PDB file of C-alpha atoms in Angstrom:
ATOM      1  CA  MET A   1      18.598  -2.678   2.600  1.00  0.00           C
ATOM      2  CA  GLN A   2      19.322  -0.022   5.213  1.00  0.00           C
ATOM      3  CA  VAL A   3      16.435   1.956   6.729  1.00  0.00           C
ATOM      4  CA  LEU A   4      17.319   5.222   8.506  1.00  0.00           C
ATOM      5  CA  ARG A   5      14.493   6.851  10.428  1.00  0.00           C
ATOM      6  CA  ASP A   6      16.406   9.866  11.759  1.00  0.00           C
ATOM      7  CA  PRO A   7      18.531  10.938   8.768  1.00  0.00           C
ATOM      8  CA  LEU A   8      18.842  14.544   9.936  1.00  0.00           C
ATOM      9  CA  GLY A   9      19.662  13.584  13.517  1.00  0.00           C
ATOM     10  CA  ASN A  10      21.532  10.662  15.024  1.00  0.00           C
ATOM     11  CA  ASP A  11      21.651   8.488  11.902  1.00  0.00           C
ATOM     12  CA  ASP A  12      24.664   8.588   9.626  1.00  0.00           C
ATOM     13  CA  PRO A  13      23.218   8.550   6.093  1.00  0.00           C
ATOM     14  CA  PRO A  14      25.368   7.668   3.077  1.00  0.00           C
ATOM     15  CA  ARG A  15      26.817  10.595   1.120  1.00  0.00           C
ATOM     16  CA  GLY A  16      27.407  11.081  -2.574  1.00  0.00           C
ATOM     17  CA  THR A  17      24.420   9.001  -3.633  1.00  0.00           C
ATOM     18  CA  VAL A  18      21.836   8.795  -6.401  1.00  0.00           C
ATOM     19  CA  MET A  19      18.428   9.511  -4.916  1.00  0.00           C
ATOM     20  CA  SER A  20      14.714   9.729  -5.536  1.00  0.00           C
ATOM     21  CA  ILE A  21      12.392  11.723  -3.284  1.00  0.00           C
ATOM     22  CA  GLY A  22       8.668  11.049  -2.898  1.00  0.00           C
ATOM     23  CA  ASN A  23       5.839   9.770  -0.761  1.00  0.00           C
ATOM     24  CA  PHE A  24       5.763   6.525  -2.773  1.00  0.00           C
ATOM     25  CA  ASP A  25       2.328   5.482  -1.484  1.00  0.00           C
ATOM     26  CA  GLY A  26       1.481   2.095  -2.972  1.00  0.00           C
ATOM     27  CA  VAL A  27       4.888   1.855  -4.696  1.00  0.00           C
ATOM     28  CA  HIS A  28       3.037   1.622  -8.009  1.00  0.00           C
ATOM     29  CA  VAL A  29       4.609   0.868 -11.408  1.00  0.00           C
ATOM     30  CA  GLY A  30       5.562   4.529 -11.863  1.00  0.00           C
ATOM     31  CA  HIS A  31       7.430   4.549  -8.562  1.00  0.00           C
ATOM     32  CA  GLN A  32       9.039   1.228  -9.441  1.00  0.00           C
ATOM     33  CA  ALA A  33      10.294   2.625 -12.749  1.00  0.00           C
ATOM     34  CA  VAL A  34      12.046   5.622 -11.185  1.00  0.00           C
ATOM     35  CA  LEU A  35      13.453   3.602  -8.263  1.00  0.00           C
ATOM     36  CA  SER A  36      14.821   0.987 -10.647  1.00  0.00           C
ATOM     37  CA  HIS A  37      16.404   3.816 -12.671  1.00  0.00           C
ATOM     38  CA  VAL A  38      17.995   5.176  -9.476  1.00  0.00           C
ATOM     39  CA  VAL A  39      19.420   1.720  -8.742  1.00  0.00           C
ATOM     40  CA  GLU A  40      20.899   1.537 -12.248  1.00  0.00           C
ATOM     41  CA  ARG A  41      22.380   5.048 -12.086  1.00  0.00           C
ATOM     42  CA  ALA A  42      23.878   4.366  -8.674  1.00  0.00           C
ATOM     43  CA  ALA A  43      25.457   1.129  -9.894  1.00  0.00           C
ATOM     44  CA  ALA A  44      26.977   2.964 -12.873  1.00  0.00           C
ATOM     45  CA  ALA A  45      28.443   5.562 -10.499  1.00  0.00           C
ATOM     46  CA  SER A  46      29.585   2.904  -7.981  1.00  0.00           C
ATOM     47  CA  THR A  47      27.584   4.532  -5.220  1.00  0.00           C
ATOM     48  CA  THR A  48      24.496   3.895  -3.079  1.00  0.00           C
ATOM     49  CA  SER A  49      20.927   4.135  -4.352  1.00  0.00           C
ATOM     50  CA  VAL A  50      18.634   6.014  -1.970  1.00  0.00           C
ATOM     51  CA  ALA A  51      14.894   6.608  -1.645  1.00  0.00           C
ATOM     52  CA  MET A  52      13.776   9.459   0.607  1.00  0.00           C
ATOM     53  CA  THR A  53      10.208   9.255   1.855  1.00  0.00           C
ATOM     54  CA  PHE A  54       8.182  11.022   4.527  1.00  0.00           C
ATOM     55  CA  ASP A  55       6.250   9.934   7.610  1.00  0.00           C
ATOM     56  CA  PRO A  56       3.573  10.974   8.220  1.00  0.00           C
ATOM     57  CA  HIS A  57       2.293  11.973   4.790  1.00  0.00           C
ATOM     58  CA  PRO A  58       2.739  15.783   4.609  1.00  0.00           C
ATOM     59  CA  ILE A  59      -0.969  16.471   4.119  1.00  0.00           C
ATOM     60  CA  LYS A  60      -1.759  14.610   7.355  1.00  0.00           C
ATOM     61  CA  LEU A  61       0.280  17.168   9.248  1.00  0.00           C
ATOM     62  CA  LEU A  62      -0.668  20.281   7.284  1.00  0.00           C
ATOM     63  CA  ARG A  63      -4.337  19.640   6.394  1.00  0.00           C
ATOM     64  CA  PRO A  64      -5.463  16.502   8.249  1.00  0.00           C
ATOM     65  CA  GLY A  65      -9.059  16.844   7.083  1.00  0.00           C
ATOM     66  CA  GLU A  66      -7.908  16.560   3.463  1.00  0.00           C
ATOM     67  CA  ALA A  67      -5.361  13.788   3.954  1.00  0.00           C
ATOM     68  CA  PRO A  68      -5.760  10.810   1.602  1.00  0.00           C
ATOM     69  CA  ARG A  69      -6.298   7.334   2.966  1.00  0.00           C
ATOM     70  CA  LEU A  70      -3.028   5.656   2.096  1.00  0.00           C
ATOM     71  CA  VAL A  71      -2.742   2.481   0.039  1.00  0.00           C
ATOM     72  CA  THR A  72       0.139   1.090   2.080  1.00  0.00           C
ATOM     73  CA  THR A  73       1.276   1.275   5.673  1.00  0.00           C
ATOM     74  CA  LEU A  74       4.781   2.607   6.245  1.00  0.00           C
ATOM     75  CA  GLU A  75       6.175  -0.883   6.820  1.00  0.00           C
ATOM     76  CA  GLN A  76       4.524  -2.196   3.659  1.00  0.00           C
ATOM     77  CA  ARG A  77       5.916   0.775   1.727  1.00  0.00           C
ATOM     78  CA  LEU A  78       9.438   0.088   2.968  1.00  0.00           C
ATOM     79  CA  ALA A  79       9.216  -3.612   2.068  1.00  0.00           C
ATOM     80  CA  LEU A  80       7.942  -2.814  -1.423  1.00  0.00           C
ATOM     81  CA  ILE A  81      10.672  -0.226  -1.998  1.00  0.00           C
ATOM     82  CA  GLU A  82      13.243  -2.812  -0.920  1.00  0.00           C
ATOM     83  CA  ARG A  83      12.023  -5.079  -3.738  1.00  0.00           C
ATOM     84  CA  THR A  84      13.215  -2.497  -6.313  1.00  0.00           C
ATOM     85  CA  GLY A  85      16.815  -2.979  -5.189  1.00  0.00           C
ATOM     86  CA  ILE A  86      17.202   0.372  -3.416  1.00  0.00           C
ATOM     87  CA  GLY A  87      20.164   0.300  -1.028  1.00  0.00           C
ATOM     88  CA  THR A  88      19.051   2.804   1.616  1.00  0.00           C
ATOM     89  CA  ILE A  89      15.727   4.365   2.573  1.00  0.00           C
ATOM     90  CA  LEU A  90      15.673   7.644   4.440  1.00  0.00           C
ATOM     91  CA  VAL A  91      12.383   7.980   6.349  1.00  0.00           C
ATOM     92  CA  MET A  92      12.122  11.719   6.966  1.00  0.00           C
ATOM     93  CA  PRO A  93       9.961  12.563   9.996  1.00  0.00           C
ATOM     94  CA  PHE A  94       7.660  15.214   8.547  1.00  0.00           C
ATOM     95  CA  THR A  95       7.481  17.907  11.200  1.00  0.00           C
ATOM     96  CA  HIS A  96       6.258  21.494  11.284  1.00  0.00           C
ATOM     97  CA  ARG A  97       9.880  22.593  11.160  1.00  0.00           C
ATOM     98  CA  LEU A  98      10.455  20.629   7.971  1.00  0.00           C
ATOM     99  CA  ALA A  99       7.184  21.944   6.538  1.00  0.00           C
ATOM    100  CA  ARG A 100       8.335  25.543   7.117  1.00  0.00           C
ATOM    101  CA  MET A 101      11.718  24.976   5.463  1.00  0.00           C
ATOM    102  CA  ALA A 102      11.966  26.786   2.123  1.00  0.00           C
ATOM    103  CA  ALA A 103      12.638  24.531  -0.848  1.00  0.00           C
ATOM    104  CA  SER A 104      15.983  26.188  -1.562  1.00  0.00           C
ATOM    105  CA  GLU A 105      16.967  25.760   2.104  1.00  0.00           C
ATOM    106  CA  PHE A 106      16.027  22.062   1.924  1.00  0.00           C
ATOM    107  CA  VAL A 107      18.220  21.620  -1.130  1.00  0.00           C
ATOM    108  CA  ARG A 108      21.217  23.367   0.434  1.00  0.00           C
ATOM    109  CA  GLU A 109      21.008  22.041   3.986  1.00  0.00           C
ATOM    110  CA  VAL A 110      19.682  18.528   3.403  1.00  0.00           C
ATOM    111  CA  LEU A 111      20.548  17.417  -0.112  1.00  0.00           C
ATOM    112  CA  VAL A 112      23.889  19.177  -0.461  1.00  0.00           C
ATOM    113  CA  ASP A 113      25.378  19.838   2.994  1.00  0.00           C
ATOM    114  CA  ARG A 114      24.026  16.760   4.763  1.00  0.00           C
ATOM    115  CA  LEU A 115      23.797  14.187   1.960  1.00  0.00           C
ATOM    116  CA  LYS A 116      26.172  15.549  -0.733  1.00  0.00           C
ATOM    117  CA  VAL A 117      23.830  14.047  -3.331  1.00  0.00           C
ATOM    118  CA  LEU A 118      25.136  13.358  -6.864  1.00  0.00           C
ATOM    119  CA  GLU A 119      21.822  12.903  -8.714  1.00  0.00           C
ATOM    120  CA  VAL A 120      18.174  13.457  -7.768  1.00  0.00           C
ATOM    121  CA  PHE A 121      15.080  12.163  -9.550  1.00  0.00           C
ATOM    122  CA  ILE A 122      11.550  13.230  -8.590  1.00  0.00           C
ATOM    123  CA  GLY A 123       8.124  12.913 -10.139  1.00  0.00           C
ATOM    124  CA  LYS A 124       7.111  15.628 -12.575  1.00  0.00           C
ATOM    125  CA  ASN A 125       4.319  16.775 -10.278  1.00  0.00           C
ATOM    126  CA  PHE A 126       6.136  16.276  -6.971  1.00  0.00           C
ATOM    127  CA  ARG A 127       6.520  19.414  -4.861  1.00  0.00           C
ATOM    128  CA  PHE A 128       8.578  19.991  -1.732  1.00  0.00           C
ATOM    129  CA  GLY A 129       9.460  22.743   0.700  1.00  0.00           C
ATOM    130  CA  ALA A 130       7.356  25.500   2.262  1.00  0.00           C
ATOM    131  CA  ASP A 131       4.285  26.372   0.188  1.00  0.00           C
ATOM    132  CA  ARG A 132       5.267  23.549  -2.206  1.00  0.00           C
ATOM    133  CA  GLY A 133       7.885  25.831  -3.693  1.00  0.00           C
ATOM    134  CA  GLY A 134      10.298  23.154  -4.864  1.00  0.00           C
ATOM    135  CA  ASP A 135      10.039  21.254  -8.151  1.00  0.00           C
ATOM    136  CA  VAL A 136      12.213  19.746 -10.878  1.00  0.00           C
ATOM    137  CA  ALA A 137      13.052  23.167 -12.326  1.00  0.00           C
ATOM    138  CA  LEU A 138      14.361  24.403  -8.974  1.00  0.00           C
ATOM    139  CA  LEU A 139      16.427  21.265  -8.472  1.00  0.00           C
ATOM    140  CA  ARG A 140      17.964  21.601 -11.916  1.00  0.00           C
ATOM    141  CA  SER A 141      18.901  25.255 -11.488  1.00  0.00           C
ATOM    142  CA  MET A 142      20.334  24.727  -8.005  1.00  0.00           C
ATOM    143  CA  GLY A 143      22.082  21.567  -9.167  1.00  0.00           C
ATOM    144  CA  GLU A 144      23.966  23.552 -11.794  1.00  0.00           C
ATOM    145  CA  GLU A 145      25.091  25.930  -9.060  1.00  0.00           C
ATOM    146  CA  LEU A 146      25.842  23.391  -6.340  1.00  0.00           C
ATOM    147  CA  GLY A 147      27.205  20.472  -8.316  1.00  0.00           C
ATOM    148  CA  PHE A 148      24.533  17.801  -8.620  1.00  0.00           C
ATOM    149  CA  GLU A 149      22.239  16.634 -11.411  1.00  0.00           C
ATOM    150  CA  ALA A 150      18.446  16.537 -11.300  1.00  0.00           C
ATOM    151  CA  ALA A 151      15.764  15.193 -13.601  1.00  0.00           C
ATOM    152  CA  ALA A 152      12.061  14.399 -13.685  1.00  0.00           C
ATOM    153  CA  ALA A 153      11.030  10.787 -13.411  1.00  0.00           C
ATOM    154  CA  PRO A 154       9.455   9.447 -16.603  1.00  0.00           C
ATOM    155  CA  ILE A 155       5.658   9.349 -16.828  1.00  0.00           C
ATOM    156  CA  VAL A 156       4.373   5.775 -16.770  1.00  0.00           C
ATOM    157  CA  GLU A 157       1.014   4.696 -18.194  1.00  0.00           C
ATOM    158  CA  ALA A 158      -0.983   1.554 -17.394  1.00  0.00           C
ATOM    159  CA  ALA A 159      -4.595   0.433 -17.739  1.00  0.00           C
ATOM    160  CA  GLY A 160      -5.355   3.266 -20.139  1.00  0.00           C
ATOM    161  CA  GLY A 161      -3.872   6.255 -18.334  1.00  0.00           C
ATOM    162  CA  VAL A 162      -1.090   7.861 -16.355  1.00  0.00           C
ATOM    163  CA  VAL A 163      -0.290   5.988 -13.145  1.00  0.00           C
ATOM    164  CA  SER A 164      -0.525   7.917  -9.876  1.00  0.00           C
ATOM    165  CA  SER A 165      -1.203   7.143  -6.224  1.00  0.00           C
ATOM    166  CA  THR A 166      -4.458   9.112  -6.511  1.00  0.00           C
ATOM    167  CA  ARG A 167      -5.604   6.902  -9.366  1.00  0.00           C
ATOM    168  CA  VAL A 168      -4.722   3.795  -7.367  1.00  0.00           C
ATOM    169  CA  ARG A 169      -6.796   5.048  -4.410  1.00  0.00           C
ATOM    170  CA  GLU A 170      -9.753   5.758  -6.693  1.00  0.00           C
ATOM    171  CA  ALA A 171      -9.586   2.263  -8.197  1.00  0.00           C
ATOM    172  CA  VAL A 172      -9.427   0.689  -4.718  1.00  0.00           C
ATOM    173  CA  ALA A 173     -12.388   2.774  -3.548  1.00  0.00           C
ATOM    174  CA  SER A 174     -14.431   1.668  -6.570  1.00  0.00           C
ATOM    175  CA  GLY A 175     -13.637  -1.999  -5.957  1.00  0.00           C
ATOM    176  CA  ASN A 176     -11.861  -2.430  -9.292  1.00  0.00           C
ATOM    177  CA  VAL A 177      -9.130  -4.620  -7.839  1.00  0.00           C
ATOM    178  CA  GLU A 178      -7.989  -5.857 -11.252  1.00  0.00           C
ATOM    179  CA  GLU A 179      -7.251  -2.278 -12.351  1.00  0.00           C
ATOM    180  CA  VAL A 180      -5.489  -1.746  -9.026  1.00  0.00           C
ATOM    181  CA  ALA A 181      -3.267  -4.746  -9.772  1.00  0.00           C
ATOM    182  CA  ALA A 182      -2.377  -3.294 -13.179  1.00  0.00           C
ATOM    183  CA  LEU A 183      -1.432   0.045 -11.616  1.00  0.00           C
ATOM    184  CA  LEU A 184       0.573  -1.517  -8.787  1.00  0.00           C
ATOM    185  CA  GLY A 185       2.203  -4.242 -10.847  1.00  0.00           C
ATOM    186  CA  ARG A 186       1.140  -6.684  -8.134  1.00  0.00           C
ATOM    187  CA  THR A 187      -1.957  -8.067  -6.463  1.00  0.00           C
ATOM    188  CA  PHE A 188      -3.454  -5.528  -4.060  1.00  0.00           C
ATOM    189  CA  PHE A 189      -3.277  -6.621  -0.425  1.00  0.00           C
ATOM    190  CA  ILE A 190      -4.069  -5.452   3.077  1.00  0.00           C
ATOM    191  CA  ASP A 191      -2.706  -6.724   6.376  1.00  0.00           C
ATOM    192  CA  GLY A 192      -4.568  -7.287   9.604  1.00  0.00           C
ATOM    193  CA  ARG A 193      -5.032  -9.308  12.752  1.00  0.00           C
ATOM    194  CA  VAL A 194      -7.663 -12.032  13.150  1.00  0.00           C
ATOM    195  CA  LEU A 195     -10.166 -11.185  15.870  1.00  0.00           C
ATOM    196  CA  GLU A 196     -12.733 -13.381  17.544  1.00  0.00           C
ATOM    197  CA  GLY A 197     -16.103 -12.373  16.120  1.00  0.00           C
ATOM    198  CA  LYS A 198     -19.693 -13.367  16.801  1.00  0.00           C
ATOM    199  CA  ARG A 199     -19.244 -16.695  14.956  1.00  0.00           C
ATOM    200  CA  LEU A 200     -22.219 -15.977  12.709  1.00  0.00           C
ATOM    201  CA  GLY A 201     -20.456 -17.529   9.716  1.00  0.00           C
ATOM    202  CA  ARG A 202     -19.890 -20.723  11.624  1.00  0.00           C
ATOM    203  CA  THR A 203     -23.600 -21.018  12.463  1.00  0.00           C
ATOM    204  CA  LEU A 204     -24.400 -20.565   8.740  1.00  0.00           C
ATOM    205  CA  GLY A 205     -21.932 -23.268   7.771  1.00  0.00           C
ATOM    206  CA  PHE A 206     -19.332 -20.843   6.404  1.00  0.00           C
ATOM    207  CA  PRO A 207     -16.827 -19.994   9.169  1.00  0.00           C
ATOM    208  CA  THR A 208     -14.873 -16.803   8.580  1.00  0.00           C
ATOM    209  CA  LEU A 209     -11.779 -14.970   9.739  1.00  0.00           C
ATOM    210  CA  ASN A 210     -12.777 -11.569  11.113  1.00  0.00           C
ATOM    211  CA  ILE A 211      -9.840  -9.340  10.125  1.00  0.00           C
ATOM    212  CA  GLU A 212      -8.978  -6.085  11.867  1.00  0.00           C
ATOM    213  CA  VAL A 213      -7.385  -4.176   8.989  1.00  0.00           C
ATOM    214  CA  GLU A 214      -4.178  -2.176   9.462  1.00  0.00           C
ATOM    215  CA  ASN A 215      -4.355  -0.353   6.145  1.00  0.00           C
ATOM    216  CA  GLU A 216      -6.159   2.959   5.904  1.00  0.00           C
ATOM    217  CA  ILE A 217      -7.940   2.025   2.689  1.00  0.00           C
ATOM    218  CA  GLU A 218      -9.841  -1.088   1.687  1.00  0.00           C
ATOM    219  CA  PRO A 219     -11.937  -1.890  -1.382  1.00  0.00           C
ATOM    220  CA  LYS A 220     -15.558  -0.847  -1.869  1.00  0.00           C
ATOM    221  CA  LEU A 221     -18.135  -2.794   0.128  1.00  0.00           C
ATOM    222  CA  GLY A 222     -18.869  -6.074  -1.560  1.00  0.00           C
ATOM    223  CA  VAL A 223     -17.845  -9.690  -2.058  1.00  0.00           C
ATOM    224  CA  TYR A 224     -14.446 -10.608  -3.531  1.00  0.00           C
ATOM    225  CA  ILE A 225     -12.452 -13.633  -4.566  1.00  0.00           C
ATOM    226  CA  THR A 226      -9.363 -13.435  -2.387  1.00  0.00           C
ATOM    227  CA  ALA A 227      -6.403 -15.333  -1.009  1.00  0.00           C
ATOM    228  CA  VAL A 228      -5.273 -15.268   2.620  1.00  0.00           C
ATOM    229  CA  ASN A 229      -1.703 -15.913   3.695  1.00  0.00           C
ATOM    230  CA  ILE A 230      -1.364 -17.313   7.224  1.00  0.00           C
ATOM    231  CA  PRO A 231       2.324 -17.179   8.227  1.00  0.00           C
ATOM    232  CA  SER A 232       2.094 -19.778  11.013  1.00  0.00           C
ATOM    233  CA  PHE A 233       0.885 -22.328   8.439  1.00  0.00           C
ATOM    234  CA  ASP A 234       3.384 -21.087   5.830  1.00  0.00           C
ATOM    235  CA  ARG A 235       0.551 -21.290   3.341  1.00  0.00           C
ATOM    236  CA  THR A 236      -1.844 -19.156   1.316  1.00  0.00           C
ATOM    237  CA  PHE A 237      -5.489 -20.246   1.161  1.00  0.00           C
ATOM    238  CA  ALA A 238      -8.178 -19.604  -1.439  1.00  0.00           C
ATOM    239  CA  ALA A 239     -11.009 -17.553   0.042  1.00  0.00           C
ATOM    240  CA  VAL A 240     -14.135 -15.477  -0.439  1.00  0.00           C
ATOM    241  CA  THR A 241     -14.190 -12.170   1.433  1.00  0.00           C
ATOM    242  CA  ASN A 242     -17.078  -9.913   2.341  1.00  0.00           C
ATOM    243  CA  ILE A 243     -16.464  -6.262   3.162  1.00  0.00           C
ATOM    244  CA  GLY A 244     -19.609  -4.756   4.578  1.00  0.00           C
ATOM    245  CA  VAL A 245     -22.100  -4.270   7.366  1.00  0.00           C
ATOM    246  CA  ARG A 246     -23.922  -7.642   7.131  1.00  0.00           C
ATOM    247  CA  PRO A 247     -27.322  -6.016   6.448  1.00  0.00           C
ATOM    248  CA  THR A 248     -29.271  -9.290   6.452  1.00  0.00           C
ATOM    249  CA  VAL A 249     -28.366 -10.002  10.076  1.00  0.00           C
ATOM    250  CA  TYR A 250     -27.419  -6.670  11.662  1.00  0.00           C
ATOM    251  CA  GLN A 251     -28.606  -3.092  11.383  1.00  0.00           C
ATOM    252  CA  ASN A 252     -26.308  -0.097  11.829  1.00  0.00           C
ATOM    253  CA  SER A 253     -23.355  -2.456  12.107  1.00  0.00           C
ATOM    254  CA  LEU A 254     -19.765  -1.334  11.698  1.00  0.00           C
ATOM    255  CA  THR A 255     -17.964  -2.349   8.546  1.00  0.00           C
ATOM    256  CA  THR A 256     -16.222  -5.705   8.858  1.00  0.00           C
ATOM    257  CA  VAL A 257     -13.798  -7.669   6.695  1.00  0.00           C
ATOM    258  CA  GLU A 258     -14.624 -11.389   6.874  1.00  0.00           C
ATOM    259  CA  SER A 259     -12.906 -14.095   4.856  1.00  0.00           C
ATOM    260  CA  HIS A 260     -14.218 -17.611   4.364  1.00  0.00           C
ATOM    261  CA  LEU A 261     -11.296 -19.882   3.533  1.00  0.00           C
ATOM    262  CA  LEU A 262     -12.371 -22.643   1.173  1.00  0.00           C
ATOM    263  CA  ASP A 263     -10.397 -25.470   2.734  1.00  0.00           C
ATOM    264  CA  PHE A 264      -9.405 -24.354   6.210  1.00  0.00           C
ATOM    265  CA  THR A 265     -11.126 -24.501   9.598  1.00  0.00           C
ATOM    266  CA  ALA A 266      -8.484 -23.984  12.326  1.00  0.00           C
ATOM    267  CA  ASP A 267      -8.636 -21.054  14.775  1.00  0.00           C
ATOM    268  CA  VAL A 268      -5.935 -18.447  14.214  1.00  0.00           C
ATOM    269  CA  TYR A 269      -7.139 -15.704  16.553  1.00  0.00           C
ATOM    270  CA  GLN A 270      -4.693 -12.813  17.052  1.00  0.00           C
ATOM    271  CA  GLU A 271      -2.563 -13.979  14.149  1.00  0.00           C
ATOM    272  CA  ARG A 272      -1.524 -11.361  11.600  1.00  0.00           C
ATOM    273  CA  VAL A 273      -2.517 -12.326   8.053  1.00  0.00           C
ATOM    274  CA  ARG A 274      -2.235 -10.843   4.564  1.00  0.00           C
ATOM    275  CA  LEU A 275      -5.366 -10.626   2.419  1.00  0.00           C
ATOM    276  CA  PHE A 276      -5.013 -10.467  -1.390  1.00  0.00           C
ATOM    277  CA  PHE A 277      -7.872  -9.214  -3.587  1.00  0.00           C
ATOM    278  CA  LEU A 278      -8.157 -11.034  -6.904  1.00  0.00           C
ATOM    279  CA  ARG A 279     -11.616 -10.322  -8.349  1.00  0.00           C
ATOM    280  CA  ARG A 280     -14.810  -8.564  -7.342  1.00  0.00           C
ATOM    281  CA  LEU A 281     -17.907 -10.784  -7.395  1.00  0.00           C
ATOM    282  CA  ARG A 282     -20.783  -8.516  -6.406  1.00  0.00           C
ATOM    283  CA  ASP A 283     -22.118  -5.754  -4.185  1.00  0.00           C
ATOM    284  CA  GLU A 284     -23.123  -6.511  -0.637  1.00  0.00           C
ATOM    285  CA  ARG A 285     -26.915  -6.553  -0.309  1.00  0.00           C
ATOM    286  CA  ALA A 286     -29.628  -7.383   2.174  1.00  0.00           C
ATOM    287  CA  PHE A 287     -31.523 -10.655   1.764  1.00  0.00           C
ATOM    288  CA  ALA A 288     -35.051 -11.392   2.908  1.00  0.00           C
ATOM    289  CA  SER A 289     -33.883 -14.332   5.019  1.00  0.00           C
ATOM    290  CA  THR A 290     -30.782 -16.130   6.183  1.00  0.00           C
ATOM    291  CA  MET A 291     -31.763 -19.002   3.864  1.00  0.00           C
ATOM    292  CA  GLN A 292     -31.458 -16.675   0.861  1.00  0.00           C
ATOM    293  CA  LEU A 293     -28.160 -15.399   2.246  1.00  0.00           C
ATOM    294  CA  MET A 294     -26.798 -18.941   2.565  1.00  0.00           C
ATOM    295  CA  THR A 295     -27.878 -19.725  -1.009  1.00  0.00           C
ATOM    296  CA  GLN A 296     -25.979 -16.694  -2.280  1.00  0.00           C
ATOM    297  CA  ILE A 297     -22.909 -17.559  -0.235  1.00  0.00           C
ATOM    298  CA  ARG A 298     -22.913 -21.022  -1.825  1.00  0.00           C
ATOM    299  CA  ARG A 299     -22.975 -19.336  -5.250  1.00  0.00           C
ATOM    300  CA  ASP A 300     -20.091 -17.072  -4.225  1.00  0.00           C
ATOM    301  CA  VAL A 301     -18.039 -20.031  -3.021  1.00  0.00           C
ATOM    302  CA  ALA A 302     -18.781 -21.939  -6.234  1.00  0.00           C
ATOM    303  CA  ALA A 303     -17.645 -18.916  -8.290  1.00  0.00           C
ATOM    304  CA  ALA A 304     -14.448 -18.759  -6.266  1.00  0.00           C
ATOM    305  CA  ARG A 305     -13.764 -22.470  -6.775  1.00  0.00           C
ATOM    306  CA  ASP A 306     -14.258 -22.026 -10.532  1.00  0.00           C
ATOM    307  CA  PHE A 307     -11.778 -19.136 -10.476  1.00  0.00           C
ATOM    308  CA  PHE A 308      -9.163 -21.066  -8.527  1.00  0.00           C
ATOM    309  CA  ALA A 309      -9.574 -24.080 -10.818  1.00  0.00           C
ATOM    310  CA  GLY A 310      -8.005 -21.916 -13.520  1.00  0.00           C
ATOM    311  CA  HIS A 311      -5.785 -19.857 -11.215  1.00  0.00           C
ATOM    312  CA  PRO A 312      -4.322 -22.144  -8.527  1.00  0.00           C
ATOM    313  CA  VAL A 313      -3.214 -20.268  -5.420  1.00  0.00           C
ATOM    314  CA  ASP A 314       0.265 -21.788  -5.677  1.00  0.00           C
ATOM    315  CA  GLY A 315       0.611 -20.286  -9.140  1.00  0.00           C
ATOM    316  CA  LEU A 316      -0.379 -16.733  -8.218  1.00  0.00           C
ATOM    317  CA  GLU A 317       2.344 -14.104  -7.925  1.00  0.00           C
ATOM    318  CA  LEU A 318       1.690 -12.873  -4.411  1.00  0.00           C
ATOM    319  CA  ILE A 319       4.006 -10.778  -2.259  1.00  0.00           C
ATOM    320  CA  LEU A 320       4.078 -12.617   1.038  1.00  0.00           C
ATOM    321  CA  PRO A 321       4.811 -10.968   4.394  1.00  0.00           C
TER     322      PRO A 321
END
């Protein structure tokens, strides 16, 4: 797959392509459906399939206080789009100049003059151009005039409703990681680097990896059954992960993400790992003593071992870095 990060400048993007345009945060099953359709249409026309996305997210530039916390980093998004078979990704730097460009101007200057697009597919609710003036109807009418076809991407439902990036974010924020998996069509994951912590887990008999998360969003505070991929070991380990402020031991502590790997004790400080969320066990809560905390951790580990007895790590469908 080709990734072009300056498609309106020094890069030489492919012309005469079949394209989808969107933010594609999470690359959920709805995104996957339209991108797969683009791949099929491009193959039928013997041309290149293209996904155009934006960085940063437009709301971050225009209304930063209202910007959503994104499900995926840009690099994760690109890797997930690649899995759909898309041939080229155009990463459009979202600038104030681009934000001020009228939708009709964007169609003429970018889609037609620059890219000579053959077909364009966008989400039914996707808007583009200044004041969000561009939509499927505009693309269709201008396509008839300028010689390209346009259509709305089909609506996809999963887990009892229409799939959207907003719905994915809400499910992540509520800690419903199994619903998130249904919406994404994959196990939800975050990436991060292992930092040296205060070694509290080690003193309690449950050493942990203290993970500095790269993603903007992480699940609701609580305890989860997880899996951790450590690239240097070329292996994924069963784990229990706590997201929280460790109220039994610390007060006014910052939120941490700490994973206890069930059968692993080596130091991997500064290594980048991928953390998969499989099931939520419970809320984080304060205990009257560290003895009570240790008893609960033992219960959490036992619950995780029961889970992995029926769902071996090697048998899970995980997207590895």
